[in-house]
Structure formats: structure tokens, C-alpha cells
mmCIF file of C-alpha atoms in Angstrom:
data_model
loop_
_atom_site.group_PDB
_atom_site.id
_atom_site.type_symbol
_atom_site.label_atom_id
_atom_site.label_comp_id
_atom_site.label_asym_id
_atom_site.label_seq_id
_atom_site.Cartn_x
_atom_site.Cartn_y
_atom_site.Cartn_z
ATOM 1 C CA MET A 1 -10.472 -18.068 -6.586
ATOM 2 C CA ALA A 2 -7.986 -15.924 -4.692
ATOM 3 C CA LYS A 3 -8.489 -15.870 -0.943
ATOM 4 C CA GLY A 4 -9.412 -12.571 0.676
ATOM 5 C CA LEU A 5 -7.061 -10.601 2.885
ATOM 6 C CA LEU A 6 -7.211 -10.649 6.665
ATOM 7 C CA ILE A 7 -6.700 -7.069 7.824
ATOM 8 C CA VAL A 8 -6.084 -6.421 11.506
ATOM 9 C CA LEU A 9 -6.225 -2.946 13.045
ATOM 10 C CA SER A 10 -4.779 -2.690 16.510
ATOM 11 C CA GLY A 11 -2.856 -0.269 18.685
ATOM 12 C CA PRO A 12 -2.460 0.827 22.290
ATOM 13 C CA SER A 13 -5.387 1.376 24.580
ATOM 14 C CA GLY A 14 -6.714 4.919 24.121
ATOM 15 C CA VAL A 15 -5.367 5.443 20.600
ATOM 16 C CA GLY A 16 -8.831 5.519 19.032
ATOM 17 C CA LYS A 17 -9.137 2.102 17.351
ATOM 18 C CA GLY A 18 -12.895 2.051 17.849
ATOM 19 C CA THR A 19 -13.425 5.529 16.433
ATOM 20 C CA VAL A 20 -11.284 4.799 13.379
ATOM 21 C CA GLY A 21 -12.932 1.379 12.954
ATOM 22 C CA ASN A 22 -16.388 2.977 12.977
ATOM 23 C CA ALA A 23 -15.347 5.680 10.506
ATOM 24 C CA LEU A 24 -13.950 2.969 8.245
ATOM 25 C CA ARG A 25 -17.281 1.113 8.270
ATOM 26 C CA LYS A 26 -18.885 4.209 6.767
ATOM 27 C CA ARG A 27 -16.057 4.806 4.301
ATOM 28 C CA LEU A 28 -15.738 1.196 3.159
ATOM 29 C CA PRO A 29 -19.172 -0.417 3.582
ATOM 30 C CA GLU A 30 -18.230 -3.146 1.075
ATOM 31 C CA LEU A 31 -15.565 -4.506 3.441
ATOM 32 C CA THR A 32 -16.607 -7.359 5.744
ATOM 33 C CA TYR A 33 -16.099 -6.584 9.437
ATOM 34 C CA SER A 34 -15.515 -9.310 11.980
ATOM 35 C CA VAL A 35 -18.126 -9.426 14.752
ATOM 36 C CA SER A 36 -16.748 -10.192 18.212
ATOM 37 C CA ALA A 37 -18.340 -12.528 20.698
ATOM 38 C CA THR A 38 -18.823 -11.195 24.236
ATOM 39 C CA THR A 39 -20.348 -12.135 27.550
ATOM 40 C CA ARG A 40 -21.266 -8.565 28.407
ATOM 41 C CA GLN A 41 -24.895 -7.450 28.355
ATOM 42 C CA PRO A 42 -26.199 -5.795 25.153
ATOM 43 C CA ARG A 43 -26.518 -2.024 25.445
ATOM 44 C CA GLN A 44 -29.517 -0.090 24.161
ATOM 45 C CA GLY A 45 -29.772 -0.563 20.387
ATOM 46 C CA GLU A 46 -27.102 -3.249 20.105
ATOM 47 C CA GLU A 47 -28.106 -6.249 18.023
ATOM 48 C CA ASN A 48 -26.925 -9.821 18.323
ATOM 49 C CA GLY A 49 -24.817 -10.750 15.286
ATOM 50 C CA VAL A 50 -24.428 -7.104 14.261
ATOM 51 C CA ASN A 51 -22.567 -5.316 17.064
ATOM 52 C CA TYR A 52 -21.583 -8.469 18.905
ATOM 53 C CA PHE A 53 -22.493 -12.106 19.237
ATOM 54 C CA PHE A 54 -23.919 -12.048 22.772
ATOM 55 C CA ARG A 55 -23.086 -15.258 24.616
ATOM 56 C CA THR A 56 -23.450 -16.540 28.156
ATOM 57 C CA ARG A 57 -20.289 -17.186 30.139
ATOM 58 C CA GLU A 58 -20.936 -20.906 29.761
ATOM 59 C CA GLN A 59 -21.289 -20.663 25.990
ATOM 60 C CA PHE A 60 -18.151 -18.539 25.771
ATOM 61 C CA LEU A 61 -16.094 -21.009 27.796
ATOM 62 C CA GLU A 62 -17.325 -23.763 25.481
ATOM 63 C CA MET A 63 -16.135 -21.735 22.462
ATOM 64 C CA ILE A 64 -12.697 -21.432 24.074
ATOM 65 C CA GLU A 65 -12.708 -25.156 24.839
ATOM 66 C CA LYS A 66 -13.542 -26.060 21.230
ATOM 67 C CA ASP A 67 -10.888 -23.681 19.842
ATOM 68 C CA GLU A 68 -13.603 -21.680 18.090
ATOM 69 C CA LEU A 69 -11.961 -18.315 18.868
ATOM 70 C CA LEU A 70 -8.949 -16.862 17.084
ATOM 71 C CA GLU A 71 -8.183 -14.821 20.192
ATOM 72 C CA TYR A 72 -9.969 -13.797 23.365
ATOM 73 C CA ALA A 73 -9.407 -11.755 26.492
ATOM 74 C CA GLU A 74 -11.156 -10.934 29.717
ATOM 75 C CA TYR A 75 -11.742 -7.238 30.312
ATOM 76 C CA VAL A 76 -13.480 -5.767 33.379
ATOM 77 C CA GLY A 77 -15.095 -9.101 34.163
ATOM 78 C CA ASN A 78 -16.359 -9.863 30.661
ATOM 79 C CA TYR A 79 -14.976 -12.017 27.874
ATOM 80 C CA TYR A 80 -14.403 -10.716 24.345
ATOM 81 C CA GLY A 81 -13.197 -12.844 21.440
ATOM 82 C CA THR A 82 -13.026 -13.274 17.660
ATOM 83 C CA PRO A 83 -15.009 -16.223 16.288
ATOM 84 C CA ARG A 84 -12.824 -18.208 13.913
ATOM 85 C CA ASP A 85 -15.583 -19.549 11.614
ATOM 86 C CA PHE A 86 -16.808 -16.213 10.313
ATOM 87 C CA VAL A 87 -13.255 -15.068 9.542
ATOM 88 C CA GLU A 88 -12.326 -18.259 7.714
ATOM 89 C CA GLN A 89 -15.565 -18.439 5.740
ATOM 90 C CA THR A 90 -15.213 -14.826 4.589
ATOM 91 C CA LEU A 91 -11.631 -15.425 3.424
ATOM 92 C CA GLU A 92 -12.627 -18.643 1.624
ATOM 93 C CA GLN A 93 -15.262 -16.660 -0.281
ATOM 94 C CA GLY A 94 -12.420 -14.504 -1.621
ATOM 95 C CA LYS A 95 -13.494 -11.509 0.464
ATOM 96 C CA ASP A 96 -11.363 -9.376 2.766
ATOM 97 C CA ILE A 97 -12.176 -9.323 6.455
ATOM 98 C CA PHE A 98 -11.352 -6.536 8.877
ATOM 99 C CA LEU A 99 -10.648 -7.071 12.588
ATOM 100 C CA GLU A 100 -10.292 -4.275 15.115
ATOM 101 C CA ILE A 101 -8.784 -5.828 18.244
ATOM 102 C CA GLU A 102 -6.369 -5.352 21.151
ATOM 103 C CA VAL A 103 -2.604 -5.582 20.676
ATOM 104 C CA GLN A 104 -2.183 -8.918 22.479
ATOM 105 C CA GLY A 105 -5.094 -10.449 20.575
ATOM 106 C CA ALA A 106 -3.633 -9.275 17.271
ATOM 107 C CA LEU A 107 -0.380 -11.104 17.995
ATOM 108 C CA LYS A 108 -2.400 -14.263 18.721
ATOM 109 C CA VAL A 109 -4.148 -13.872 15.354
ATOM 110 C CA LYS A 110 -0.758 -13.419 13.693
ATOM 111 C CA GLU A 111 0.356 -16.824 14.970
ATOM 112 C CA LYS A 112 -2.601 -18.367 13.146
ATOM 113 C CA PHE A 113 -2.578 -16.061 10.087
ATOM 114 C CA PRO A 114 1.016 -14.950 9.496
ATOM 115 C CA GLU A 115 -0.028 -13.866 5.990
ATOM 116 C CA GLY A 116 -2.498 -11.315 7.448
ATOM 117 C CA ILE A 117 -1.963 -7.556 7.164
ATOM 118 C CA PHE A 118 -1.248 -6.108 10.618
ATOM 119 C CA ILE A 119 -1.771 -2.380 11.024
ATOM 120 C CA PHE A 120 -0.705 -0.566 14.179
ATOM 121 C CA LEU A 121 -2.583 2.627 14.987
ATOM 122 C CA LEU A 122 -0.270 5.224 16.515
ATOM 123 C CA PRO A 123 -1.050 8.333 18.556
ATOM 124 C CA PRO A 124 0.486 11.510 17.070
ATOM 125 C CA SER A 125 2.701 11.544 20.187
ATOM 126 C CA LEU A 126 2.942 9.946 23.622
ATOM 127 C CA ASP A 127 1.744 13.214 25.189
ATOM 128 C CA GLU A 128 -1.321 13.085 22.990
ATOM 129 C CA LEU A 129 -1.968 9.494 24.098
ATOM 130 C CA LYS A 130 -1.676 10.568 27.726
ATOM 131 C CA ASP A 131 -4.195 13.336 27.121
ATOM 132 C CA ARG A 132 -6.605 10.867 25.539
ATOM 133 C CA ILE A 133 -6.255 8.340 28.355
ATOM 134 C CA ARG A 134 -6.710 11.126 30.910
ATOM 135 C CA GLY A 135 -9.580 12.629 28.946
ATOM 136 C CA ARG A 136 -11.664 9.464 29.216
ATOM 137 C CA GLY A 137 -13.190 10.373 32.535
ATOM 138 C CA THR A 138 -12.627 10.687 36.192
ATOM 139 C CA GLU A 139 -9.913 8.076 36.778
ATOM 140 C CA THR A 140 -7.429 8.466 39.616
ATOM 141 C CA GLN A 141 -3.797 9.383 38.929
ATOM 142 C CA ALA A 142 -2.798 5.782 39.768
ATOM 143 C CA THR A 143 -5.218 4.419 37.135
ATOM 144 C CA ILE A 144 -3.978 6.881 34.552
ATOM 145 C CA ASP A 145 -0.361 5.977 35.330
ATOM 146 C CA HIS A 146 -1.163 2.283 35.047
ATOM 147 C CA ARG A 147 -2.984 2.715 31.717
ATOM 148 C CA MET A 148 -0.151 4.824 30.410
ATOM 149 C CA SER A 149 2.417 2.189 31.347
ATOM 150 C CA VAL A 150 0.316 -0.510 29.639
ATOM 151 C CA ALA A 151 0.048 1.687 26.544
ATOM 152 C CA VAL A 152 3.823 2.188 26.429
ATOM 153 C CA ASP A 153 4.334 -1.586 26.694
ATOM 154 C CA GLU A 154 1.844 -2.031 23.861
ATOM 155 C CA MET A 155 3.689 0.537 21.752
ATOM 156 C CA ASN A 156 6.786 -1.651 21.960
ATOM 157 C CA LEU A 157 4.913 -4.441 20.184
ATOM 158 C CA MET A 158 4.613 -2.321 17.028
ATOM 159 C CA GLN A 159 7.694 -4.041 15.584
ATOM 160 C CA HIS A 160 5.614 -7.176 14.998
ATOM 161 C CA TYR A 161 3.248 -5.285 12.693
ATOM 162 C CA ASP A 162 3.460 -4.595 8.949
ATOM 163 C CA TYR A 163 2.235 -0.998 8.916
ATOM 164 C CA ALA A 164 2.034 1.953 11.293
ATOM 165 C CA VAL A 165 -0.762 4.473 10.767
ATOM 166 C CA VAL A 166 -0.765 7.725 12.718
ATOM 167 C CA ASN A 167 -4.205 8.675 14.040
ATOM 168 C CA ASP A 168 -3.723 12.437 13.737
ATOM 169 C CA GLU A 169 -7.021 12.939 11.920
ATOM 170 C CA ILE A 170 -9.666 10.247 11.571
ATOM 171 C CA ASP A 171 -10.176 10.897 7.840
ATOM 172 C CA LEU A 172 -6.454 10.727 7.163
ATOM 173 C CA ALA A 173 -6.063 7.555 9.220
ATOM 174 C CA CYS A 174 -8.948 5.967 7.268
ATOM 175 C CA LYS A 175 -7.426 7.014 3.956
ATOM 176 C CA ARG A 176 -4.115 5.415 4.943
ATOM 177 C CA ILE A 177 -5.834 2.162 5.933
ATOM 178 C CA GLU A 178 -7.824 2.135 2.684
ATOM 179 C CA SER A 179 -4.568 2.749 0.769
ATOM 180 C CA ILE A 180 -2.870 -0.156 2.529
ATOM 181 C CA ILE A 181 -5.724 -2.476 1.539
ATOM 182 C CA ILE A 182 -5.640 -1.321 -2.107
ATOM 183 C CA ALA A 183 -1.821 -1.611 -2.238
ATOM 184 C CA GLU A 184 -1.849 -5.090 -0.701
ATOM 185 C CA HIS A 185 -4.211 -6.217 -3.453
ATOM 186 C CA CYS A 186 -1.701 -4.967 -6.049
ATOM 187 C CA LYS A 187 1.242 -6.729 -4.414
ATOM 188 C CA ILE A 188 3.049 -9.355 -6.475
ATOM 189 C CA ARG A 189 3.502 -12.325 -4.132
ATOM 190 C CA MET B 1 15.898 12.879 7.992
ATOM 191 C CA ALA B 2 14.311 9.859 6.335
ATOM 192 C CA LYS B 3 15.202 9.378 2.695
ATOM 193 C CA GLY B 4 12.439 9.657 0.122
ATOM 194 C CA LEU B 5 11.084 6.706 -1.818
ATOM 195 C CA LEU B 6 12.121 5.898 -5.374
ATOM 196 C CA ILE B 7 8.946 4.908 -7.217
ATOM 197 C CA VAL B 8 9.266 3.328 -10.642
ATOM 198 C CA LEU B 9 6.315 2.867 -12.986
ATOM 199 C CA SER B 10 6.952 0.568 -15.905
ATOM 200 C CA GLY B 11 5.166 -1.976 -18.043
ATOM 201 C CA PRO B 12 5.040 -3.352 -21.569
ATOM 202 C CA SER B 13 5.141 -1.149 -24.620
ATOM 203 C CA GLY B 14 1.603 0.041 -25.437
ATOM 204 C CA VAL B 15 0.148 -0.376 -21.926
ATOM 205 C CA GLY B 16 -0.266 3.376 -21.404
ATOM 206 C CA LYS B 17 2.592 4.287 -19.033
ATOM 207 C CA GLY B 18 2.831 7.794 -20.483
ATOM 208 C CA THR B 19 -0.900 8.458 -20.186
ATOM 209 C CA VAL B 20 -1.019 7.217 -16.591
ATOM 210 C CA GLY B 21 2.188 9.120 -15.757
ATOM 211 C CA ASN B 22 0.683 12.358 -17.093
ATOM 212 C CA ALA B 23 -2.579 11.831 -15.207
ATOM 213 C CA LEU B 24 -0.565 11.217 -12.045
ATOM 214 C CA ARG B 25 1.276 14.528 -12.482
ATOM 215 C CA LYS B 26 -2.103 16.270 -12.283
ATOM 216 C CA ARG B 27 -3.336 14.155 -9.392
ATOM 217 C CA LEU B 28 -0.144 14.336 -7.325
ATOM 218 C CA PRO B 29 1.561 17.626 -8.228
ATOM 219 C CA GLU B 30 3.532 17.530 -4.944
ATOM 220 C CA LEU B 31 5.419 14.422 -6.105
ATOM 221 C CA THR B 32 8.794 15.010 -7.812
ATOM 222 C CA TYR B 33 8.988 13.534 -11.311
ATOM 223 C CA SER B 34 12.269 12.465 -12.838
ATOM 224 C CA VAL B 35 13.112 14.282 -16.086
ATOM 225 C CA SER B 36 14.742 12.120 -18.760
ATOM 226 C CA ALA B 37 17.659 13.162 -20.918
ATOM 227 C CA THR B 38 17.278 12.635 -24.664
ATOM 228 C CA THR B 39 19.059 13.314 -27.942
ATOM 229 C CA ARG B 40 15.823 13.778 -29.873
ATOM 230 C CA GLN B 41 14.765 17.221 -31.046
ATOM 231 C CA PRO B 42 12.367 19.198 -28.825
ATOM 232 C CA ARG B 43 8.793 19.210 -30.128
ATOM 233 C CA GLN B 44 6.611 22.314 -30.216
ATOM 234 C CA GLY B 45 6.104 23.574 -26.657
ATOM 235 C CA GLU B 46 8.595 21.229 -25.006
ATOM 236 C CA GLU B 47 10.978 22.914 -22.572
ATOM 237 C CA ASN B 48 14.500 21.909 -21.651
ATOM 238 C CA GLY B 49 14.593 20.702 -18.030
ATOM 239 C CA VAL B 50 10.801 20.368 -17.871
ATOM 240 C CA ASN B 51 9.767 17.750 -20.437
ATOM 241 C CA TYR B 52 13.291 16.506 -21.117
ATOM 242 C CA PHE B 53 16.894 17.515 -20.747
ATOM 243 C CA PHE B 54 17.760 17.979 -24.426
ATOM 244 C CA ARG B 55 21.333 16.903 -25.140
ATOM 245 C CA THR B 56 23.491 16.415 -28.230
ATOM 246 C CA ARG B 57 24.586 12.884 -29.068
ATOM 247 C CA GLU B 58 28.109 13.854 -27.974
ATOM 248 C CA GLN B 59 26.879 15.149 -24.592
ATOM 249 C CA PHE B 60 24.748 12.029 -24.083
ATOM 250 C CA LEU B 61 27.654 9.676 -24.830
ATOM 251 C CA GLU B 62 29.733 11.625 -22.304
ATOM 252 C CA MET B 63 26.983 11.128 -19.668
ATOM 253 C CA ILE B 64 27.079 7.379 -20.355
ATOM 254 C CA GLU B 65 30.867 7.407 -20.142
ATOM 255 C CA LYS B 66 30.832 9.208 -16.780
ATOM 256 C CA ASP B 67 28.134 6.864 -15.368
ATOM 257 C CA GLU B 68 25.774 9.802 -14.948
ATOM 258 C CA LEU B 69 22.718 7.823 -16.087
ATOM 259 C CA LEU B 70 20.810 5.280 -13.995
ATOM 260 C CA GLU B 71 19.636 3.616 -17.202
ATOM 261 C CA TYR B 72 19.488 4.488 -20.882
ATOM 262 C CA ALA B 73 18.318 3.016 -24.164
ATOM 263 C CA GLU B 74 18.364 3.845 -27.845
ATOM 264 C CA TYR B 75 14.964 4.029 -29.490
ATOM 265 C CA VAL B 76 14.326 4.831 -33.171
ATOM 266 C CA GLY B 77 17.778 6.371 -33.480
ATOM 267 C CA ASN B 78 17.633 8.547 -30.349
ATOM 268 C CA TYR B 79 18.970 8.041 -26.857
ATOM 269 C CA TYR B 80 16.805 8.314 -23.738
ATOM 270 C CA GLY B 81 18.114 8.036 -20.185
ATOM 271 C CA THR B 82 17.540 8.851 -16.494
ATOM 272 C CA PRO B 83 20.062 11.305 -14.998
ATOM 273 C CA ARG B 84 21.340 9.918 -11.720
ATOM 274 C CA ASP B 85 22.059 13.246 -9.970
ATOM 275 C CA PHE B 86 18.514 14.569 -9.901
ATOM 276 C CA VAL B 87 17.174 11.250 -8.543
ATOM 277 C CA GLU B 88 19.791 11.012 -5.797
ATOM 278 C CA GLN B 89 19.471 14.651 -4.756
ATOM 279 C CA THR B 90 15.693 14.393 -4.488
ATOM 280 C CA LEU B 91 15.925 11.265 -2.316
ATOM 281 C CA GLU B 92 18.583 12.885 -0.100
ATOM 282 C CA GLN B 93 16.193 15.792 0.498
ATOM 283 C CA GLY B 94 13.735 13.285 1.944
ATOM 284 C CA LYS B 95 11.386 13.595 -1.029
ATOM 285 C CA ASP B 96 9.918 10.829 -3.147
ATOM 286 C CA ILE B 97 10.828 10.671 -6.804
ATOM 287 C CA PHE B 98 8.769 9.099 -9.555
ATOM 288 C CA LEU B 99 10.232 7.490 -12.692
ATOM 289 C CA GLU B 100 8.170 6.324 -15.657
ATOM 290 C CA ILE B 101 10.470 4.171 -17.788
ATOM 291 C CA GLU B 102 10.731 1.086 -19.983
ATOM 292 C CA VAL B 103 10.797 -2.427 -18.499
ATOM 293 C CA GLN B 104 14.474 -3.087 -19.231
ATOM 294 C CA GLY B 105 15.497 0.293 -17.814
ATOM 295 C CA ALA B 106 13.492 -0.341 -14.651
ATOM 296 C CA LEU B 107 15.415 -3.553 -14.024
ATOM 297 C CA LYS B 108 18.675 -1.609 -14.437
ATOM 298 C CA VAL B 109 17.449 0.920 -11.842
ATOM 299 C CA LYS B 110 16.542 -1.967 -9.537
ATOM 300 C CA GLU B 111 20.158 -3.164 -9.579
ATOM 301 C CA LYS B 112 21.197 0.258 -8.245
ATOM 302 C CA PHE B 113 18.176 0.874 -5.976
ATOM 303 C CA PRO B 114 16.913 -2.514 -4.767
ATOM 304 C CA GLU B 115 14.966 -0.663 -2.047
ATOM 305 C CA GLY B 116 12.909 1.177 -4.698
ATOM 306 C CA ILE B 117 9.196 0.523 -5.236
ATOM 307 C CA PHE B 118 8.699 -1.126 -8.627
ATOM 308 C CA ILE B 119 5.204 -0.940 -10.087
ATOM 309 C CA PHE B 120 4.259 -2.881 -13.213
ATOM 310 C CA LEU B 121 1.398 -1.460 -15.255
ATOM 311 C CA LEU B 122 -0.724 -4.245 -16.737
ATOM 312 C CA PRO B 123 -3.195 -4.198 -19.620
ATOM 313 C CA PRO B 124 -6.665 -5.473 -18.656
ATOM 314 C CA SER B 125 -5.919 -8.407 -21.005
ATOM 315 C CA LEU B 126 -3.457 -9.430 -23.734
ATOM 316 C CA ASP B 127 -6.184 -8.870 -26.336
ATOM 317 C CA GLU B 128 -6.619 -5.337 -25.052
ATOM 318 C CA LEU B 129 -2.860 -4.777 -25.338
ATOM 319 C CA LYS B 130 -2.937 -6.058 -28.923
ATOM 320 C CA ASP B 131 -5.752 -3.626 -29.719
ATOM 321 C CA ARG B 132 -3.749 -0.752 -28.231
ATOM 322 C CA ILE B 133 -0.575 -1.662 -30.144
ATOM 323 C CA ARG B 134 -2.586 -2.063 -33.343
ATOM 324 C CA GLY B 135 -4.523 1.131 -32.664
ATOM 325 C CA ARG B 136 -1.396 3.275 -32.618
ATOM 326 C CA GLY B 137 -1.371 3.881 -36.347
ATOM 327 C CA THR B 138 -0.746 2.377 -39.701
ATOM 328 C CA GLU B 139 1.901 -0.240 -38.877
ATOM 329 C CA THR B 140 2.238 -3.406 -40.959
ATOM 330 C CA GLN B 141 1.164 -6.772 -39.594
ATOM 331 C CA ALA B 142 4.843 -7.736 -39.200
ATOM 332 C CA THR B 143 5.493 -4.648 -37.021
ATOM 333 C CA ILE B 144 2.423 -5.345 -34.915
ATOM 334 C CA ASP B 145 3.461 -8.993 -34.472
ATOM 335 C CA HIS B 146 6.956 -7.913 -33.463
ATOM 336 C CA ARG B 147 5.685 -5.334 -30.949
ATOM 337 C CA MET B 148 3.280 -7.877 -29.527
ATOM 338 C CA SER B 149 6.030 -10.433 -29.063
ATOM 339 C CA VAL B 150 8.231 -7.804 -27.346
ATOM 340 C CA ALA B 151 5.283 -6.897 -25.091
ATOM 341 C CA VAL B 152 4.738 -10.547 -24.132
ATOM 342 C CA ASP B 153 8.451 -10.888 -23.291
ATOM 343 C CA GLU B 154 8.174 -7.737 -21.185
ATOM 344 C CA MET B 155 5.120 -9.131 -19.379
ATOM 345 C CA ASN B 156 7.266 -12.047 -18.227
ATOM 346 C CA LEU B 157 9.508 -9.620 -16.344
ATOM 347 C CA MET B 158 6.638 -8.646 -14.029
ATOM 348 C CA GLN B 159 7.890 -11.165 -11.442
ATOM 349 C CA HIS B 160 10.788 -8.798 -10.653
ATOM 350 C CA TYR B 161 8.395 -6.050 -9.602
ATOM 351 C CA ASP B 162 6.745 -5.333 -6.238
ATOM 352 C CA TYR B 163 3.275 -4.360 -7.427
ATOM 353 C CA ALA B 164 1.048 -4.941 -10.449
ATOM 354 C CA VAL B 165 -1.498 -2.252 -11.321
ATOM 355 C CA VAL B 166 -4.131 -2.940 -13.964
ATOM 356 C CA ASN B 167 -4.658 -0.015 -16.343
ATOM 357 C CA ASP B 168 -8.374 -0.622 -16.890
ATOM 358 C CA GLU B 169 -9.305 3.002 -16.185
ATOM 359 C CA ILE B 170 -6.759 5.804 -15.875
ATOM 360 C CA ASP B 171 -8.347 7.214 -12.691
ATOM 361 C CA LEU B 172 -8.404 3.805 -11.042
ATOM 362 C CA ALA B 173 -4.811 3.079 -12.047
ATOM 363 C CA CYS B 174 -3.757 6.452 -10.582
ATOM 364 C CA LYS B 175 -5.652 5.766 -7.369
ATOM 365 C CA ARG B 176 -3.891 2.404 -7.028
ATOM 366 C CA ILE B 177 -0.474 4.006 -7.566
ATOM 367 C CA GLU B 178 -1.268 6.755 -5.045
ATOM 368 C CA SER B 179 -2.397 4.063 -2.578
ATOM 369 C CA ILE B 180 0.851 2.145 -3.039
ATOM 370 C CA ILE B 181 2.862 5.296 -2.262
ATOM 371 C CA ILE B 182 0.799 6.071 0.863
ATOM 372 C CA ALA B 183 1.012 2.439 2.047
ATOM 373 C CA GLU B 184 4.771 2.273 1.494
ATOM 374 C CA HIS B 185 5.163 5.333 3.725
ATOM 375 C CA CYS B 186 3.260 3.496 6.483
ATOM 376 C CA LYS B 187 5.355 0.340 6.165
ATOM 377 C CA ILE B 188 7.315 -0.719 9.230
ATOM 378 C CA ARG B 189 10.790 -1.585 7.901
#
């Protein structure tokens, strides 16, 4: 049986990965989506094993220790990571698996799965990205400047990806991602 | 301005290239379709410059002489070929151009445009292809056997292509081709 495809969606902070990822879940319910592990507390309505695998800090550190995570990062005091087992089992079953993760994490996954399909989500323009980062809330100018500089650094990592998808409209971005998956299945290797 | 993509659809005799090509014209009317030159007589309703460029044998031989054709072949006593000018002009304008041609011709085009996207249309199975070749009309067993052997030889050339699209249902085949075009436009080169 042919192995499934590992599909990674990433892109700079503020580009709308989460929104596109959620829209894709509705558009392509037959695709298997990786569930991240995290040490943060479940929010109202979040289910263990569905939205996240909720783990204690101790459990998470043990997962790191045992190399059970394809990638992980600490963000605002909490750990987030991609459990390796679920990804590998899904691929072995001949099914595709979709990961929506940060740019640095995606490059870590690429070291382990160079044959994966790496999609970089782009803002329509840098100005648009700035607006989105600013639009998030009530951050200070210094915070906005810092986030913007991180985002620009992340943009420079696009060269390591296979595809660039512009997030001008969510539906269009989803259609492009779906097209990439269909095309990759037609590829003669 | 970015150049357009050269997209070539080919596949063994009897696989349904023409049917899929025609369905694609309806589905993607914004795509530019290459118009072949031919020495055969126009059929009822066919227009010069739309269905074909109708040429005399003398004119066609002059086009060959002047290297004005990307590929050509003789079939049942008539010449068919792809005028180079129209293809190159379309690409220069930044527009994609679509060619639906025979397997041997496609490989000739690949020599001139290695950066083109070469799509091989596959029958769902060899038995299905045999049925389609047989189903064409009232050919003798010897003719059917010959066509089948040509088709099998053509199938072996699939390795030189970028994508394989199964023609199980015309709509699905068209969707796959459309997906390949969208994905290729997202590719980071």
C-alpha cells in the first residue's frame, strides 16, 4: 500500500494559519488532521484528543525526553508539540495527514520528513500582515514592532517550502491547498 | 512579468484525450488552448483558426522546413502539428497555454520546453483501454491488436511525464488537471 502524504501548512505569525486550517477541516473532512499536545489548560468546550492532547508539564517533558514529538515549542509559558506516533501511524495506513504549525516547527518536521509537502501561507502584502498583527488587540507599538520583525524573519524561510499560497480569501486559499494535495497525488515520482 | 505555464495533456491512443480536452475547454474557458495545424479537410462546422489551422500539404511542408512547428506527425495520410509562434507568444504574455497532443509529440515538445508541465492521461485499467479501442468501430482483430500494442508502448513512456491523471470519470479527470495547474502556480521554484 502506498504511504499517505504528510502535508504541512505554516507561515508567519498573524497570517491566518488557524483560520485557514479550520476552514479546511470543514472543506476536507476526510483528511486526517494532526492533534497537537499542549500543557495549557483546556478552554471551554475543548476536548482532550480532539482539539489538543492536554498534558501536564511533567508528561510533556517526558515526551520530549523520549523523542515522541516531531517538533515542539514554548509559547507564552506553555508547551505545544506534534506527537510523532499519530503522524506515523496515519501515514502507514496510507492516509494523508495535515499539520498546521509554526514556521520553525515546520522546518524541524522537514528534517525528519523531507518527502513531506510544505506549504507556506502568505499574506497578500506585508502591509496587510501588519494590519492583521495590529488588529489582534491592544498591544503596544513595541510589541507590534517586535511581532512584525519576527514575521519578516519568518517570511525569509519561505524558500525552504515547496508551495506558497496567498491568503487573500479563505475560500481561495483552501481551494489552492486542496489543489496542491490532489496534484501531489497525481505526481509521477 | 512571469511567463505562463506550458501544460501538455497526452496519453495513449484511445484513452480519451480529446474528450477530456473538450470538457476542460468548458470548465476552464479562461485558459488558452493551442490550435493545431493540419492538412486534412475541414469538417462541417469547423472553422479555420478555431478548431484547426487548415493548411495545404505544400504550406505544411514549408512550416516543417522553417521549423515553425513544435512537433508534427502524419496520421492516416494527413499531417497534424503544433505551431510554435502561438505557443511562444501566449507564454510571453504571461498566460498559460494548453496542448492536447499525442505521446510522441509531447516528448518532442519536452525537448524544447523542459520546464513545461507534462500530464499523462491514464485509462482506469488496460482492459478498459482495450474496450475503448475495440469500441471505436468495426476494426478487424488485427487492427485492434496493433492499436493495443501501440497503446502499451505509449504507456511505457509515462515515466517521462510529471503527472499521471486517471480518466475514470471526465469530471474527475478535469478536476485533477485543474488542480495540477493551480498547484503549479503555487510552486516555489
